[in-house]
């Protein structure tokens, strides 16, 4: 009997991630042996180069007992169907009486190999992708079964046969142990939400492989797969509670992607590919928060030179006009004008010009502040003073040039010298600064509570609803949990506890509402709550039926939504 299973999530939905976690052993990103739940539950879709479908038929009276990112159990009068990953390459299970299980390609094509999706021997079903050279097999023996990936038939079959011999109960106990160590929340519904978030964090954490020397995290195993800069920091905030040593490793993996000139790419693949742009500078904050949990000064000492080189690179390369304020890189892609900002398609960048960006400068001033704290903790007082002075001067420039007295709000500064007309969520980020004038705090709170602009059913919209370009498309209107968390932290910093508690509750309620409805946590949500996240646009209109290879929509089981929701659930107001 495994204690604590009643705490585990019991909601399941199409597109939810189901894969082996790097917290439990080696991973292999190149294999793409990662599953998501299908439209017809409990079918699983494996996202190998040619996708496979594990089709499972259950008696009508079955319901979900528990489901995480790597184990699942359905129960009914005929018994239980239980699934658990034993390794990155093998999913093992025990079937109930009358349970039908088959394996085949998700999309059939002309010229399929004769031994693909057929029973090659009693209890053995094979699929071979002749182009990729991989095999996925299903082995059955009485009520036990296993699905395995291999680079050859022999390897896949051997792994599947080994999977038939494992103890499913012991494997389940091992997989759920990290999540069940989390503090028990008094509200059972919120505790299940916490467990859901922790399981999403776990499945999106990978082990050392290829170019990654230690653990690392990804926004989502499907479709993104890679490691991203600011995502890694957001992931670490909750991982600091679950496993601070692992959180430190993930941050270090990001730092170690640094190039010789100090630049840190925004996207890094396990295969070694690196992007040519960066992303919001929040790594010093992440390292400092990890230190508060891990308590290892040697981790600060290791990170310090990486952080210094990175901030110096940004100061050298992202102030084109030389006025002391920084500008994001702007790209030619109309759907992603500023991937560097993280707000890819925000209407802030529709003019395709480099603006002195309020978010970039706040992030930079804040990371300079944390770099100063790191230096001070290490006894390097002279360096600490230099970075503190730089942070203060940049903050003064933000106050002097990016604040609108008329609107009582912060805007980007356009090249011609005027403030941008776009009211964006980035305008609230100066709440995070140490020297924010009280008058400015009052103005920002009024804007936050103004139904004509940012007070929506599910605040805070990424651009104000008063903007003509507002929509349900990514950064052009939806609510993002990372921005809400930053605003919550900023409100607390400025002594606005009541507003911080209000926004925290609204944020948790939003994630909870759609987790209960769809069994997943989403990348972003309609701020007006008129459109479910499954129907929100993403760089163009929503396309049905749901197929992440045909058109990516609001991503499901998105890591930073899970991690930051867990962060809010675990921390004190």
XYZ file of C-alpha atoms in Angstrom:
573
model
C 0.000 0.000 0.000
C 1.473 3.337 -1.084
C 0.729 6.129 1.392
C -0.354 9.513 0.054
C -1.842 8.473 -3.297
C -5.064 10.264 -2.371
C -3.114 13.542 -2.618
C -2.224 12.969 -6.250
C -4.020 14.642 -9.163
C -7.039 12.780 -10.494
C -7.745 14.854 -13.603
C -6.509 13.892 -17.042
C -6.831 15.702 -20.349
C -5.789 15.662 -23.976
C -2.282 16.997 -24.501
C -1.147 16.401 -20.917
C 2.486 15.302 -20.722
C 3.414 11.716 -19.832
C 7.113 10.836 -19.893
C 10.109 9.728 -17.849
C 11.668 12.410 -15.651
C 15.349 13.228 -15.325
C 14.771 13.339 -11.580
C 14.582 9.543 -11.708
C 17.452 8.685 -14.050
C 19.005 9.287 -17.490
C 16.952 10.909 -20.250
C 17.326 10.964 -24.025
C 15.837 14.017 -25.709
C 16.955 12.942 -29.179
C 14.705 9.871 -29.065
C 11.546 11.998 -28.745
C 10.058 9.145 -26.745
C 7.663 11.477 -24.932
C 3.915 10.905 -24.778
C 0.841 13.092 -24.418
C -2.663 11.949 -23.636
C -4.839 11.528 -26.700
C -8.266 12.859 -27.561
C -9.765 9.466 -26.696
C -8.609 8.636 -23.170
C -6.574 6.804 -22.061
C -4.852 6.606 -25.457
C -1.260 7.860 -25.537
C 0.489 9.577 -28.431
C 4.295 9.095 -28.530
C 6.013 12.001 -30.285
C 8.799 10.115 -32.036
C 9.713 11.363 -35.519
C 6.814 9.258 -36.791
C 4.313 9.316 -33.993
C 3.014 6.128 -32.432
C -0.323 5.670 -30.725
C -0.892 3.326 -27.811
C -4.613 2.610 -27.973
C -6.199 1.439 -24.718
C -9.803 0.318 -24.363
C -11.325 0.146 -20.866
C -14.697 -1.033 -19.556
C -17.224 1.795 -19.355
C -17.237 2.127 -15.570
C -13.563 3.099 -15.237
C -12.383 6.419 -13.803
C -9.034 8.018 -12.998
C -7.683 7.159 -9.570
C -4.499 9.237 -9.911
C -2.325 10.644 -12.664
C 1.001 12.484 -12.649
C 3.510 13.184 -15.392
C 4.896 9.644 -15.220
C 2.357 7.325 -13.511
C -1.369 6.798 -13.930
C -4.066 4.463 -12.620
C -7.651 3.913 -13.770
C -9.978 1.866 -11.570
C -13.281 0.106 -12.054
C -15.246 -2.993 -11.131
C -12.928 -5.175 -13.254
C -9.799 -3.986 -11.452
C -7.216 -1.365 -12.354
C -5.103 -0.222 -15.271
C -1.793 1.158 -13.974
C 1.000 2.753 -16.032
C 4.471 3.787 -14.877
C 7.729 4.683 -16.619
C 10.628 2.452 -15.599
C 13.265 4.213 -17.753
C 13.321 6.924 -20.409
C 12.742 4.202 -23.002
C 10.110 2.008 -21.308
C 6.552 2.450 -20.108
C 5.328 -0.567 -18.149
C 1.854 -1.422 -16.954
C -0.640 -3.827 -15.539
C -3.969 -4.250 -17.328
C -7.330 -5.193 -15.875
C -9.609 -7.935 -17.152
C -11.043 -6.986 -20.546
C -8.542 -4.196 -21.244
C -7.568 -3.905 -24.913
C -4.111 -2.545 -25.800
C -2.665 -2.065 -29.295
C 0.257 -0.113 -30.799
C 0.531 1.468 -34.233
C 1.528 4.609 -36.092
C -0.642 7.632 -35.348
C -0.625 8.649 -39.001
C -0.510 5.895 -41.588
C 1.435 6.513 -44.793
C 1.891 4.603 -48.013
C 4.756 2.157 -47.901
C 4.639 1.335 -44.180
C 6.953 -1.546 -43.341
C 5.241 -4.910 -43.273
C 6.203 -5.406 -39.625
C 4.800 -2.052 -38.447
C 1.806 -2.208 -36.148
C 1.283 -5.943 -36.495
C 1.703 -8.804 -34.059
C 5.057 -10.263 -35.046
C 4.826 -13.013 -32.423
C 2.390 -13.923 -29.640
C 2.331 -10.979 -27.236
C 4.658 -8.806 -29.345
C 3.636 -5.900 -31.571
C 6.245 -3.917 -33.547
C 6.500 -0.525 -35.224
C 9.552 0.448 -37.236
C 10.241 3.866 -38.756
C 12.514 3.046 -41.684
C 13.453 6.725 -42.128
C 14.442 7.480 -38.527
C 15.666 3.956 -37.889
C 13.883 3.610 -34.549
C 11.643 0.880 -33.211
C 8.820 1.061 -30.681
C 7.375 -2.242 -29.511
C 4.541 -3.435 -27.306
C 5.071 -6.629 -25.341
C 2.295 -8.398 -23.384
C 2.375 -11.286 -20.952
C -0.818 -12.125 -19.106
C -1.818 -8.790 -17.482
C 1.615 -7.189 -17.725
C 2.631 -5.074 -20.701
C 5.439 -2.719 -21.699
C 6.052 -0.226 -24.499
C 9.722 0.387 -25.345
C 11.850 2.450 -27.691
C 15.051 1.183 -29.289
C 17.475 1.981 -32.072
C 17.128 -1.641 -33.231
C 14.473 -4.325 -33.034
C 16.579 -6.342 -30.643
C 17.141 -3.408 -28.294
C 13.478 -2.392 -28.209
C 12.264 -5.963 -27.656
C 14.801 -6.613 -24.885
C 13.765 -3.423 -23.097
C 10.077 -4.283 -23.373
C 10.606 -7.805 -22.071
C 12.565 -6.409 -19.135
C 9.674 -4.039 -18.491
C 7.312 -6.995 -18.110
C 9.243 -8.117 -15.037
C 9.208 -4.916 -13.010
C 7.072 -4.332 -9.949
C 4.568 -1.657 -10.969
C 3.709 -0.846 -7.343
C 7.349 -0.275 -6.425
C 7.900 1.823 -9.553
C 4.869 3.984 -8.791
C 6.088 4.522 -5.220
C 9.493 5.663 -6.487
C 8.036 8.032 -9.092
C 5.600 9.842 -6.818
C 7.930 10.131 -3.801
C 9.451 13.564 -4.692
C 6.037 15.213 -5.074
C 4.584 13.636 -1.938
C 7.400 15.147 0.122
C 5.899 18.592 -0.462
C 4.046 20.225 2.461
C 0.417 19.130 2.773
C -2.014 21.972 2.053
C -5.144 22.084 4.213
C -7.503 22.474 1.246
C -7.549 19.051 -0.536
C -8.424 20.675 -3.872
C -5.473 23.070 -3.671
C -3.230 20.247 -2.481
C -4.127 18.275 -5.614
C -3.391 21.369 -7.697
C -0.001 21.595 -5.976
C 0.656 17.947 -6.778
C -0.363 18.534 -10.400
C 2.050 21.455 -10.621
C 4.849 19.451 -9.025
C 4.284 16.574 -11.466
C 4.482 18.987 -14.427
C 7.733 20.354 -13.016
C 9.059 16.832 -12.594
C 8.220 15.622 -16.110
C 9.820 18.763 -17.613
C 13.102 18.235 -15.748
C 15.796 16.309 -17.601
C 19.083 14.678 -16.665
C 22.572 15.335 -18.009
C 22.766 14.377 -21.679
C 24.723 15.350 -24.769
C 25.764 18.989 -24.277
C 24.103 19.348 -20.867
C 26.552 18.455 -18.087
C 23.932 18.215 -15.340
C 20.175 18.507 -14.791
C 18.249 21.044 -16.838
C 14.652 22.050 -17.435
C 12.495 22.758 -20.453
C 9.287 24.787 -20.845
C 7.574 21.665 -22.195
C 8.842 18.299 -23.459
C 6.523 18.736 -26.438
C 6.765 20.857 -28.547
C 9.652 23.067 -27.260
C 12.077 20.354 -26.003
C 15.007 22.763 -25.428
C 16.210 24.845 -22.453
C 15.235 28.546 -22.329
C 16.809 31.309 -20.290
C 14.111 33.105 -18.324
C 11.963 29.962 -18.170
C 14.772 28.228 -16.273
C 14.704 30.889 -13.558
C 10.930 30.722 -13.165
C 11.130 26.929 -12.907
C 13.755 27.240 -10.193
C 11.572 29.299 -7.852
C 9.391 26.325 -6.932
C 12.119 23.725 -7.472
C 13.958 25.484 -4.629
C 11.365 23.889 -2.331
C 11.114 20.522 -4.063
C 14.878 20.013 -4.506
C 17.159 23.086 -4.112
C 20.271 21.181 -5.206
C 18.590 20.166 -8.456
C 17.347 23.742 -8.900
C 20.951 24.933 -8.577
C 22.086 22.444 -11.214
C 19.465 23.673 -13.678
C 20.552 27.286 -13.160
C 24.206 26.318 -13.600
C 23.411 24.472 -16.841
C 21.923 27.704 -18.144
C 24.938 29.739 -17.040
C 27.340 27.249 -18.612
C 25.778 27.896 -22.022
C 27.501 31.284 -21.919
C 29.551 32.206 -24.973
C 33.089 33.560 -24.845
C 31.948 37.181 -25.173
C 29.582 36.824 -22.186
C 26.311 36.451 -24.093
C 23.912 33.748 -22.848
C 21.595 32.436 -25.602
C 17.889 32.363 -24.928
C 17.486 28.826 -26.301
C 19.848 25.859 -26.001
C 19.276 22.331 -27.278
C 20.799 19.174 -25.831
C 22.334 18.522 -29.252
C 24.449 21.670 -28.947
C 22.460 24.187 -31.012
C 22.401 27.752 -29.632
C 20.217 30.696 -30.566
C 21.732 34.052 -31.495
C 19.665 36.225 -29.153
C 19.381 36.404 -25.383
C 16.421 36.860 -23.033
C 15.422 38.855 -19.910
C 18.331 39.122 -17.448
C 16.877 37.498 -14.338
C 19.576 34.897 -13.636
C 21.143 36.797 -10.719
C 17.718 36.873 -9.067
C 17.381 33.132 -9.648
C 20.820 32.382 -8.205
C 20.129 34.553 -5.149
C 16.759 32.902 -4.476
C 18.352 29.480 -4.792
C 21.037 30.510 -2.291
C 18.323 31.483 0.193
C 17.127 27.851 0.114
C 20.361 25.958 -0.554
C 22.621 28.096 1.638
C 25.855 27.358 -0.230
C 28.147 30.384 -0.681
C 30.271 28.307 -3.059
C 27.322 28.269 -5.471
C 27.305 32.076 -5.427
C 31.068 32.152 -6.018
C 30.722 29.800 -8.999
C 27.900 31.817 -10.551
C 29.358 35.300 -9.999
C 31.765 35.518 -12.966
C 29.105 34.180 -15.362
C 26.609 36.747 -14.119
C 29.055 39.636 -14.330
C 30.084 38.792 -17.892
C 26.439 38.429 -18.907
C 25.301 41.792 -17.544
C 28.363 43.507 -18.988
C 27.553 41.983 -22.391
C 24.013 43.371 -22.268
C 25.288 46.827 -21.334
C 27.711 46.768 -24.276
C 25.376 45.365 -26.923
C 21.834 46.418 -26.044
C 22.124 50.223 -25.766
C 22.336 51.163 -29.419
C 21.495 54.849 -28.948
C 23.875 55.252 -25.998
C 21.363 56.921 -23.675
C 21.888 54.416 -20.861
C 18.570 52.617 -21.451
C 18.483 49.181 -23.055
C 16.608 47.949 -26.136
C 15.537 44.441 -27.044
C 16.685 42.920 -30.322
C 14.020 43.243 -33.034
C 13.538 40.549 -35.691
C 11.943 40.540 -39.122
C 9.391 37.864 -38.266
C 6.024 39.605 -37.921
C 4.852 36.809 -35.619
C 7.918 37.144 -33.384
C 9.256 40.687 -33.485
C 11.044 40.284 -30.165
C 11.699 36.750 -29.059
C 14.487 38.244 -26.985
C 11.994 40.052 -24.746
C 10.076 36.824 -24.186
C 6.947 38.710 -25.298
C 7.344 37.496 -28.882
C 4.359 39.004 -30.654
C 3.418 41.839 -28.303
C 1.947 44.894 -30.007
C 4.711 46.852 -28.235
C 6.930 45.758 -31.125
C 4.555 46.079 -34.076
C 6.474 49.059 -35.473
C 9.554 46.821 -35.723
C 11.832 49.458 -34.178
C 14.086 49.232 -31.146
C 12.514 50.919 -28.130
C 14.014 51.685 -24.738
C 12.074 48.884 -23.092
C 10.667 49.331 -19.619
C 10.830 45.587 -18.833
C 14.433 45.163 -20.038
C 15.621 48.054 -17.917
C 13.734 46.951 -14.809
C 15.093 43.407 -15.156
C 18.600 44.788 -15.619
C 18.417 47.159 -12.643
C 17.012 44.368 -10.506
C 19.665 41.852 -11.535
C 22.368 44.460 -10.857
C 20.892 44.774 -7.377
C 21.017 41.011 -6.830
C 24.545 40.874 -8.208
C 25.454 43.467 -5.599
C 23.894 41.272 -2.908
C 25.851 38.256 -4.143
C 29.114 40.218 -4.046
C 28.350 41.466 -0.547
C 27.575 37.941 0.667
C 30.959 36.852 -0.691
C 32.742 39.724 1.056
C 33.515 41.595 -2.169
C 32.405 45.019 -0.947
C 33.972 47.102 -3.732
C 32.209 45.105 -6.457
C 29.001 45.202 -4.444
C 29.146 48.998 -4.336
C 29.783 49.255 -8.082
C 26.788 47.107 -8.996
C 24.550 48.819 -6.455
C 25.482 52.198 -7.951
C 24.768 50.935 -11.476
C 21.381 49.624 -10.368
C 20.479 52.949 -8.757
C 21.481 54.982 -11.804
C 19.528 52.784 -14.188
C 16.482 52.991 -11.939
C 16.747 56.796 -12.012
C 16.779 56.713 -15.826
C 13.627 54.589 -15.789
C 11.882 57.140 -13.570
C 13.106 60.074 -15.648
C 12.288 58.796 -19.138
C 9.709 55.981 -19.062
C 7.049 57.406 -16.726
C 3.997 59.248 -18.031
C 2.719 61.876 -15.624
C -0.442 62.154 -17.677
C -1.365 58.462 -17.551
C 0.470 57.651 -14.307
C 1.973 54.608 -16.025
C 5.271 53.358 -17.499
C 5.790 52.973 -21.252
C 8.562 52.067 -23.674
C 10.441 55.036 -25.132
C 10.375 55.164 -28.942
C 13.396 56.194 -31.070
C 11.847 59.573 -31.908
C 11.694 60.409 -28.220
C 7.998 59.932 -27.475
C 6.478 57.290 -25.229
C 4.854 54.273 -26.866
C 1.052 54.379 -26.995
C 0.809 50.691 -26.027
C -0.361 50.065 -22.468
C 1.325 46.733 -21.710
C 1.732 44.598 -18.612
C 5.438 45.492 -18.678
C 4.428 48.934 -17.396
C 3.793 47.447 -13.937
C 7.283 45.965 -13.534
C 8.854 49.103 -11.974
C 6.962 48.000 -8.843
C 9.968 45.699 -8.383
C 12.387 48.621 -8.007
C 13.747 49.818 -4.654
C 13.266 53.541 -5.191
C 9.802 53.743 -6.741
C 8.148 57.052 -5.779
C 4.973 56.622 -3.739
C 3.041 58.664 -6.316
C 4.056 56.176 -9.005
C 2.929 53.227 -6.883
C -0.461 54.862 -6.420
C -0.788 55.432 -10.165
C 0.104 51.841 -11.002
C -2.375 50.445 -8.491
C -5.120 52.663 -9.928
C -4.289 51.385 -13.422
C -4.306 47.793 -12.174
C -7.794 48.267 -10.711
C -9.206 50.207 -13.674
C -11.799 48.118 -15.606
C -11.219 50.263 -18.678
C -7.627 48.996 -18.890
C -6.323 46.124 -16.719
C -9.070 45.051 -14.307
C -10.430 42.078 -16.240
C -12.190 38.920 -15.091
C -8.789 37.203 -14.914
C -6.123 39.887 -14.518
C -3.510 40.935 -15.549
C -3.908 41.147 -19.368
C -0.668 41.370 -21.328
C -1.985 44.540 -22.975
C -4.867 46.659 -21.745
C -8.342 45.779 -22.977
C -8.554 49.412 -24.108
C -5.909 48.726 -26.752
C -7.465 48.290 -30.226
C -5.169 45.335 -30.922
C -6.247 43.384 -27.802
C -7.018 39.721 -28.563
C -6.650 36.208 -27.141
C -3.341 35.751 -28.999
C -0.303 35.207 -26.738
C 1.136 38.565 -25.607
C -1.601 40.590 -27.291
C -4.124 40.268 -24.474
C -3.986 36.970 -22.518
C -2.920 36.639 -18.900
C 0.474 35.068 -18.204
C 1.252 33.642 -14.783
C 4.887 34.806 -14.788
C 3.868 38.441 -15.168
C 1.273 38.088 -12.423
C 3.909 36.715 -10.055
C 6.265 39.609 -10.828
C 3.477 42.099 -10.151
C 2.556 40.321 -6.905
C 6.183 40.541 -5.758
C 6.289 44.187 -6.781
C 3.096 45.050 -4.895
C 4.543 43.454 -1.767
C 7.774 45.368 -2.209
C 5.835 48.641 -2.294
C 3.835 47.708 0.801
C 0.596 46.988 -1.079
C -0.168 43.707 0.680
C -3.949 43.808 0.134
C -3.602 44.112 -3.640
C -0.890 41.424 -3.666
C -3.126 38.957 -1.791
C -6.018 39.752 -4.154
C -3.938 39.137 -7.298
C -2.393 35.977 -5.850
C -5.842 34.515 -5.204
C -7.116 35.497 -8.647
C -4.066 33.833 -10.218
C -4.440 30.555 -8.329
C -8.184 30.485 -9.032
C -7.546 30.921 -12.766
C -5.092 28.025 -13.021
C -7.287 25.857 -10.785
C -10.446 26.521 -12.811
C -9.007 25.283 -16.092
C -6.999 22.464 -14.527
C -10.263 21.074 -13.135
C -11.930 21.460 -16.527
C -9.166 20.152 -18.801
C -6.714 18.239 -16.573
C -3.728 20.369 -17.641
C -2.157 23.745 -16.861
C -1.868 26.127 -19.779
C 0.747 28.496 -21.170
C -1.645 31.474 -20.951
C -5.324 32.311 -20.430
C -7.913 34.701 -21.853
C -7.851 37.656 -19.461
C -11.570 38.319 -19.997
C -12.398 34.650 -19.369
C -14.753 34.544 -22.327
C -12.638 32.028 -24.273
C -11.255 28.811 -22.804
C -7.476 28.437 -23.164
C -7.950 25.549 -25.618
C -9.574 28.052 -27.993
C -7.193 30.993 -27.556
C -5.176 32.059 -30.585
C -1.413 31.580 -30.762
C 0.378 33.570 -33.461
C -2.684 33.190 -35.613
C -6.145 31.658 -35.247
C -6.758 28.464 -33.314
C -6.910 25.412 -35.584
C -9.029 22.355 -34.868
C -8.702 19.498 -34.177
C -5.927 19.914 -31.617
C -2.616 18.803 -33.139
C 0.620 20.334 -31.853
C 2.439 19.340 -35.037
C -0.026 21.155 -37.256
C -0.476 24.265 -35.101
C 0.814 25.047 -31.603
C -1.909 26.513 -29.396
C -1.733 27.590 -25.744
C 0.724 24.914 -24.647
C -0.498 22.316 -22.171
C 1.344 21.294 -19.006
C 3.510 24.381 -19.402
C 6.365 24.349 -16.924
C 6.477 27.923 -15.657
C 2.702 28.059 -15.157
C 3.037 24.956 -12.974
C 6.169 26.104 -11.154
C 4.927 29.617 -10.420
C 1.511 28.369 -9.301
C 3.304 25.973 -6.948
C 5.465 28.897 -5.801
C 2.329 30.888 -4.913
C 0.722 27.915 -3.169
C 3.805 27.206 -1.055
C 4.949 30.677 -0.051
C 3.471 32.892 2.633
C 1.680 36.119 1.737
